[in-house]
Coordinates of C-alpha atoms in Angstrom, one line a residue:
M972 CA 43.6 -33.7 -11.4
D973 CA 42.4 -32.6 -14.6
F974 CA 39.1 -30.6 -13.9
G975 CA 37.3 -30.3 -17.2
L976 CA 33.8 -28.4 -18.8
F977 CA 31.6 -31.3 -17.2
D978 CA 32.8 -30.7 -14.0
L979 CA 32.6 -27.1 -14.2
V980 CA 28.6 -27.6 -15.2
Q981 CA 28.4 -29.6 -12.7
L982 CA 30.1 -27.1 -10.1
L983 CA 27.6 -24.5 -10.8
G984 CA 24.3 -26.7 -10.8
A985 CA 25.3 -27.9 -7.5
L986 CA 26.1 -23.7 -6.3
V987 CA 22.5 -22.9 -8.0
V988 CA 20.5 -25.5 -6.3
I989 CA 22.3 -24.9 -2.9
S990 CA 22.2 -21.2 -3.0
F991 CA 17.8 -22.0 -4.4
L992 CA 17.5 -24.6 -1.1
L993 CA 18.8 -21.5 0.9
I994 CA 16.9 -18.9 -0.6
L995 CA 14.0 -21.4 0.2
L996 CA 15.0 -21.9 3.7
T997 CA 15.4 -18.0 4.6
A998 CA 11.8 -17.3 3.1
H999 CA 10.3 -19.6 5.1
L1000 CA 12.1 -18.9 8.4
S1001 CA 11.8 -15.8 7.8
A1002 CA 7.6 -15.6 7.3
S1003 CA 4.9 -14.6 9.3
K1004 CA 1.7 -16.9 9.4
M1005 CA -0.5 -13.3 10.5
V1006 CA 2.1 -10.3 10.3
G1007 CA 0.4 -7.3 12.2
F1008 CA -3.1 -8.3 12.0
R1009 CA -4.0 -8.3 15.5
R1010 CA -4.4 -4.3 16.6
H1011 CA -3.0 -3.3 20.2
E1012 CA -6.3 -1.6 22.6
K1013 CA -4.7 1.5 21.6
E1014 CA -5.5 1.1 17.8
K1015 CA -8.5 0.3 18.5
C1016 CA -10.1 3.6 19.3
F1017 CA -9.6 7.3 17.8
L1018 CA -10.1 10.7 19.4
T1019 CA -12.8 13.2 19.1
E1020 CA -12.5 16.6 18.3
E1021 CA -13.5 16.3 22.5
G1022 CA -11.0 14.6 23.0
K1023 CA -13.0 11.5 24.1
R1024 CA -12.0 8.1 22.3
E1025 CA -14.4 6.3 20.7
E1026 CA -14.2 2.7 18.5
F1027 CA -13.2 2.3 15.1
P1028 CA -16.0 0.2 12.6
F1029 CA -14.3 -3.2 11.0
L1030 CA -14.0 -3.2 6.9
Q1031 CA -16.8 -6.2 7.3
T1032 CA -19.3 -4.3 8.8
P1033 CA -21.8 -2.3 5.4
H1034 CA -20.0 1.1 4.5
S1035 CA -21.9 4.0 5.4
R1036 CA -19.7 6.5 3.5
E1037 CA -19.1 6.8 0.1
L1038 CA -15.4 7.2 0.3
T1039 CA -12.6 6.5 2.4
V1040 CA -9.2 7.8 2.6
V1041 CA -6.4 6.1 3.9
V1042 CA -3.6 8.3 4.2
P1043 CA -0.3 6.6 6.0
A1044 CA 1.9 9.3 7.3
Y1045 CA 5.5 7.8 9.4
N1046 CA 6.8 11.4 10.4
E1047 CA 5.1 13.7 8.2
Q1048 CA 4.4 16.9 10.2
L1049 CA 5.7 19.3 8.1
R1050 CA 4.5 17.2 4.4
L1051 CA 0.8 16.6 6.0
P1052 CA -0.5 19.7 5.9
V1053 CA -0.1 20.3 1.9
M1054 CA -1.2 17.2 1.0
M1055 CA -4.4 17.5 4.0
E1056 CA -5.3 21.3 2.7
E1057 CA -5.2 19.9 -1.3
A1058 CA -7.5 16.8 -0.2
M1059 CA -10.1 18.8 1.8
E1060 CA -10.5 21.3 0.1
Y1061 CA -10.9 18.6 -2.8
L1062 CA -13.5 17.1 -1.2
E1063 CA -15.3 19.6 0.8
N1064 CA -16.2 21.1 -2.6
R1065 CA -17.2 17.9 -4.1
Q1066 CA -19.4 17.3 -0.9
K1067 CA -21.0 20.9 -1.9
Q1068 CA -21.4 20.1 -5.8
Q1069 CA -22.6 16.6 -5.2
S1070 CA -25.0 16.4 -1.6
S1071 CA -25.1 12.2 -1.9
F1072 CA -21.5 12.5 -1.3
T1073 CA -19.9 11.6 1.9
Y1074 CA -16.2 11.0 2.9
E1075 CA -14.0 10.4 5.8
V1076 CA -10.3 10.9 5.8
I1077 CA -8.1 8.2 7.8
V1078 CA -4.4 9.9 8.9
V1079 CA -2.7 6.9 10.1
D1080 CA 0.5 8.0 12.2
D1081 CA 2.6 5.1 11.5
G1082 CA 3.9 5.3 15.1
S1083 CA 6.1 8.7 14.2
K1084 CA 8.5 10.4 16.4
D1085 CA 7.5 13.7 15.4
K1086 CA 3.8 15.9 16.0
T1087 CA 2.7 14.4 13.3
T1088 CA -0.6 12.9 15.6
E1089 CA -1.2 16.5 16.9
V1090 CA -0.7 17.8 13.5
A1091 CA -3.5 15.4 11.8
L1092 CA -5.8 16.0 14.7
G1093 CA -6.6 19.5 13.7
Y1094 CA -7.9 19.0 11.2
T1095 CA -10.3 16.0 13.6
K1096 CA -10.7 19.5 15.5
M1097 CA -11.6 21.8 11.8
Y1098 CA -14.0 19.1 10.6
G1099 CA -15.2 16.8 13.3
T1100 CA -14.2 13.2 14.1
S1101 CA -17.9 12.7 10.7
K1102 CA -14.5 13.6 8.1
V1103 CA -11.5 13.6 9.7
R1104 CA -9.9 10.2 12.1
V1105 CA -6.6 9.5 13.6
L1106 CA -5.3 6.2 14.2
T1107 CA -2.1 6.8 16.0
L1108 CA -0.1 3.0 15.8
V1109 CA 1.9 1.5 18.6
K1110 CA 5.1 1.1 17.1
N1111 CA 6.5 1.5 13.2
R1112 CA 5.0 -1.4 11.5
G1113 CA 5.2 0.1 7.8
K1114 CA 3.9 1.6 5.2
G1115 CA 1.8 -1.9 4.3
G1116 CA 0.9 -1.8 7.6
A1117 CA -0.1 1.5 8.0
V1118 CA -2.2 1.5 4.8
M1119 CA -3.8 -2.2 6.1
M1120 CA -4.9 -0.7 9.4
G1121 CA -6.5 2.2 8.1
T1122 CA -8.4 0.3 5.5
L1123 CA -9.5 -2.4 8.7
S1124 CA -11.5 0.8 10.2
S1125 CA -12.5 2.1 7.1
R1126 CA -16.2 3.1 6.4
G1127 CA -16.3 4.0 2.4
K1128 CA -17.9 1.9 -0.3
L1129 CA -14.7 3.6 -1.8
I1130 CA -11.7 3.5 -0.3
L1131 CA -8.4 5.4 -1.8
M1132 CA -5.0 5.1 -0.7
A1133 CA -2.9 8.3 -0.8
D1134 CA 0.5 9.4 0.3
A1135 CA 0.9 11.8 2.6
D1136 CA 3.3 13.6 0.9
G1137 CA 0.7 15.2 -1.4
A1138 CA 2.9 13.8 -4.7
T1139 CA -0.9 13.0 -6.7
K1140 CA -3.4 15.8 -7.3
F1141 CA -6.3 14.9 -5.5
P1142 CA -8.5 16.0 -8.3
D1143 CA -6.7 12.9 -9.9
L1144 CA -9.4 10.8 -7.9
E1145 CA -12.3 11.6 -10.7
K1146 CA -9.5 9.6 -13.3
V1147 CA -9.7 6.3 -11.2
E1148 CA -12.8 6.3 -10.1
A1149 CA -13.8 6.6 -13.8
A1150 CA -11.0 3.8 -14.9
L1151 CA -12.7 1.5 -11.6
Q1152 CA -16.3 2.1 -13.4
D1153 CA -15.1 0.9 -16.7
I1154 CA -13.9 -2.5 -15.7
N1155 CA -17.6 -3.4 -14.6
P1156 CA -16.8 -4.5 -10.6
K1157 CA -20.4 -6.6 -10.2
P1158 CA -21.5 -8.7 -9.6
E1159 CA -19.3 -9.5 -6.5
N1160 CA -18.0 -5.5 -6.4
M1161 CA -14.6 -6.2 -7.1
A1162 CA -12.0 -3.9 -8.7
I1163 CA -8.9 -2.3 -8.4
S1164 CA -7.7 0.9 -9.9
C1165 CA -4.2 2.5 -10.0
G1166 CA -2.9 5.3 -10.6
S1167 CA 0.1 5.3 -12.2
R1168 CA 3.3 7.3 -13.0
A1169 CA 4.4 5.1 -16.2
H1170 CA 4.0 7.8 -18.4
L1171 CA 6.8 9.8 -16.7
E1172 CA 9.1 7.3 -17.1
K1173 CA 11.3 8.9 -19.9
E1174 CA 11.2 12.2 -18.1
S1175 CA 12.0 10.9 -14.6
V1176 CA 15.1 8.5 -16.0
A1177 CA 16.6 11.6 -17.8
Q1178 CA 16.9 13.8 -14.4
R1179 CA 18.0 10.2 -12.6
S1180 CA 21.8 8.6 -12.2
V1181 CA 22.9 6.3 -14.3
F1182 CA 22.4 3.8 -11.4
R1183 CA 19.1 4.9 -10.0
T1184 CA 17.9 3.7 -13.1
F1185 CA 19.6 0.4 -13.2
L1186 CA 17.9 -0.1 -9.7
M1187 CA 14.5 0.8 -11.4
Y1188 CA 15.0 -1.2 -14.3
G1189 CA 15.9 -3.9 -12.1
F1190 CA 12.9 -3.6 -10.0
H1191 CA 10.2 -3.9 -12.5
F1192 CA 11.9 -6.3 -14.7
L1193 CA 11.5 -8.2 -11.0
V1194 CA 8.0 -7.1 -10.3
W1195 CA 7.3 -8.9 -13.7
F1196 CA 9.1 -11.7 -12.9
F1197 CA 7.9 -13.1 -9.7
C1198 CA 4.9 -11.4 -8.6
V1199 CA 2.8 -9.4 -11.4
R1200 CA 2.4 -8.8 -15.1
G1201 CA 0.3 -6.5 -16.5
I1202 CA 0.3 -3.3 -14.3
R1203 CA 3.5 -0.9 -15.6
D1204 CA 3.7 1.1 -12.3
T1205 CA 2.9 -0.8 -9.1
Q1206 CA 4.6 1.9 -6.8
C1207 CA 2.5 5.2 -7.4
G1208 CA 0.9 5.3 -3.8
F1209 CA -2.7 6.2 -5.4
K1210 CA -5.0 3.5 -5.5
L1211 CA -8.8 3.0 -5.0
F1212 CA -10.0 -0.2 -4.2
T1213 CA -14.5 -1.4 -3.9
R1214 CA -14.7 -2.5 -0.2
E1215 CA -15.3 -5.5 -1.3
A1216 CA -12.0 -5.5 -2.8
A1217 CA -10.1 -3.8 -0.4
L1218 CA -11.5 -6.7 2.4
R1219 CA -10.8 -9.5 0.0
T1220 CA -7.4 -8.0 -0.4
F1221 CA -5.6 -6.8 2.5
S1222 CA -7.7 -9.5 5.2
I1223 CA -4.6 -11.5 3.5
L1224 CA -1.8 -9.4 3.0
H1225 CA 1.9 -10.1 5.1
V1226 CA 4.5 -7.5 4.2
E1227 CA 3.9 -4.5 5.9
R1228 CA 7.2 -2.5 4.1
W1229 CA 7.8 -1.0 0.9
A1230 CA 6.3 -3.8 -1.2
F1231 CA 2.9 -4.1 0.5
D1232 CA 1.9 -2.9 -3.6
V1233 CA 3.2 -6.0 -4.9
E1234 CA 2.2 -8.7 -2.7
L1235 CA -1.6 -6.5 -2.8
L1236 CA -1.6 -6.7 -6.5
Y1237 CA -0.7 -10.5 -6.8
I1238 CA -3.3 -11.7 -4.5
A1239 CA -5.9 -9.2 -6.4
Q1240 CA -4.9 -11.3 -9.9
C1241 CA -4.1 -15.0 -8.6
L1242 CA -7.9 -13.8 -7.2
K1243 CA -8.8 -12.1 -10.7
I1244 CA -9.9 -9.4 -9.1
P1245 CA -9.8 -7.3 -12.3
I1246 CA -7.5 -4.4 -12.1
A1247 CA -7.6 -1.1 -14.3
E1248 CA -4.4 1.7 -14.6
V1249 CA -4.8 4.9 -15.4
A1250 CA -1.8 8.1 -15.6
V1251 CA -2.0 10.8 -12.7
N1252 CA -0.1 14.0 -12.4
W1253 CA 2.8 13.3 -10.0
T1254 CA 5.5 15.5 -8.7
E1255 CA 8.9 14.0 -6.9
I1256 CA 8.8 15.4 -3.2
E1257 CA 11.1 16.1 -1.1
G1258 CA 11.7 14.1 2.3
S1259 CA 11.6 11.0 1.0
K1260 CA 11.9 7.9 3.5
L1261 CA 13.5 5.4 1.0
V1262 CA 16.7 4.6 1.2
P1263 CA 17.9 4.8 -2.7
F1264 CA 20.1 1.4 -2.2
W1265 CA 18.7 -0.9 1.1
S1266 CA 15.3 -0.5 0.3
W1267 CA 15.2 -0.9 -3.0
L1268 CA 17.1 -4.1 -2.4
Q1269 CA 14.9 -5.4 0.6
M1270 CA 11.8 -4.7 -2.1
G1271 CA 13.8 -6.9 -4.0
M1272 CA 14.3 -9.7 -1.6
D1273 CA 10.2 -9.6 -0.4
L1274 CA 9.5 -10.1 -4.4
V1275 CA 11.6 -13.4 -4.1
F1276 CA 10.1 -14.0 -1.3
I1277 CA 6.6 -13.4 -1.9
R1278 CA 6.9 -15.4 -4.7
L1279 CA 8.2 -18.7 -2.4
R1280 CA 6.5 -18.0 -0.2
Y1281 CA 2.9 -17.9 -2.1
L1282 CA 3.9 -20.9 -4.2
T1283 CA 5.0 -23.4 -1.2
G1284 CA 2.1 -22.6 1.2
V1285 CA 4.2 -20.8 3.3
W1286 CA 1.4 -18.2 2.6
R1287 CA -2.4 -19.0 1.3
L1288 CA -4.8 -17.0 -0.1
Q1289 CA -7.0 -17.6 2.6
S1290 CA -9.1 -14.3 4.3
R1291 CA -8.5 -14.0 8.0
E1292 CA -10.8 -13.6 10.8
K1293 CA -12.3 -10.1 11.8
A1294 CA -9.5 -7.9 13.5
D1295 CA -9.1 -8.4 16.8

């Protein structure tokens, strides 16, 4: 039996349709309606410097600090002190210079197996719970889940997510703050300012292997094609939110692993929340939790699933009720 070009095209077309249906089915079956939104009883409280338990506030309540810094930390007992020393020095100096400036740092221990919580509590004892609080998650949720839980427990008018490795220098906060003001978040006070490493891309490419460079550009293409347009670096862990923008976006968030930044920005763009992107100083720190191939593969799958789940209505752009 002859097998012509037309038959081949039909076969390829059928394979494409079947593959798409399988991906769509997988996206539906693996979707969770409210991923990790409810918190364990132990996650509702923090320890004071005297060792007493007090409840965290909710993001829905009015702010009582000018700035909250949320630091997700998983097995970071070695790298966390370097970041905290720099952050606290900057924040304390700023408070001395600006008497009206108030802040808090929330270190979120994402189910670590080392002494991350003990190290973080050392800063609570040093500065008090008015300035440093530790949220210890019962089990590992992933970076997105840790940032979400810290954000939902914050008191700041502005909320900054900052990585525990200290790769971004803390004084760059002033750059992202200025960019936030430039996009004029009024009248609903909705705005997001993202630190960016895009200006360092040529230098980083020169230092990477061809394979890792291919993965990086492939990921950037998938981000652009499926989810977020106009933001060159979605993954930099230095992002500043107004309290209102944080509430609106984090109360919808589903992805708890590495691709959560993309979903956050996708939600923001869908809701027409203004987003700024500003260059920041960044240094690669040893000890990354990313596994080069498998982490990129997981993020790529997440990007496809994010778009499909919102397009098909499995996930909706609707805020959930108050966290329990």
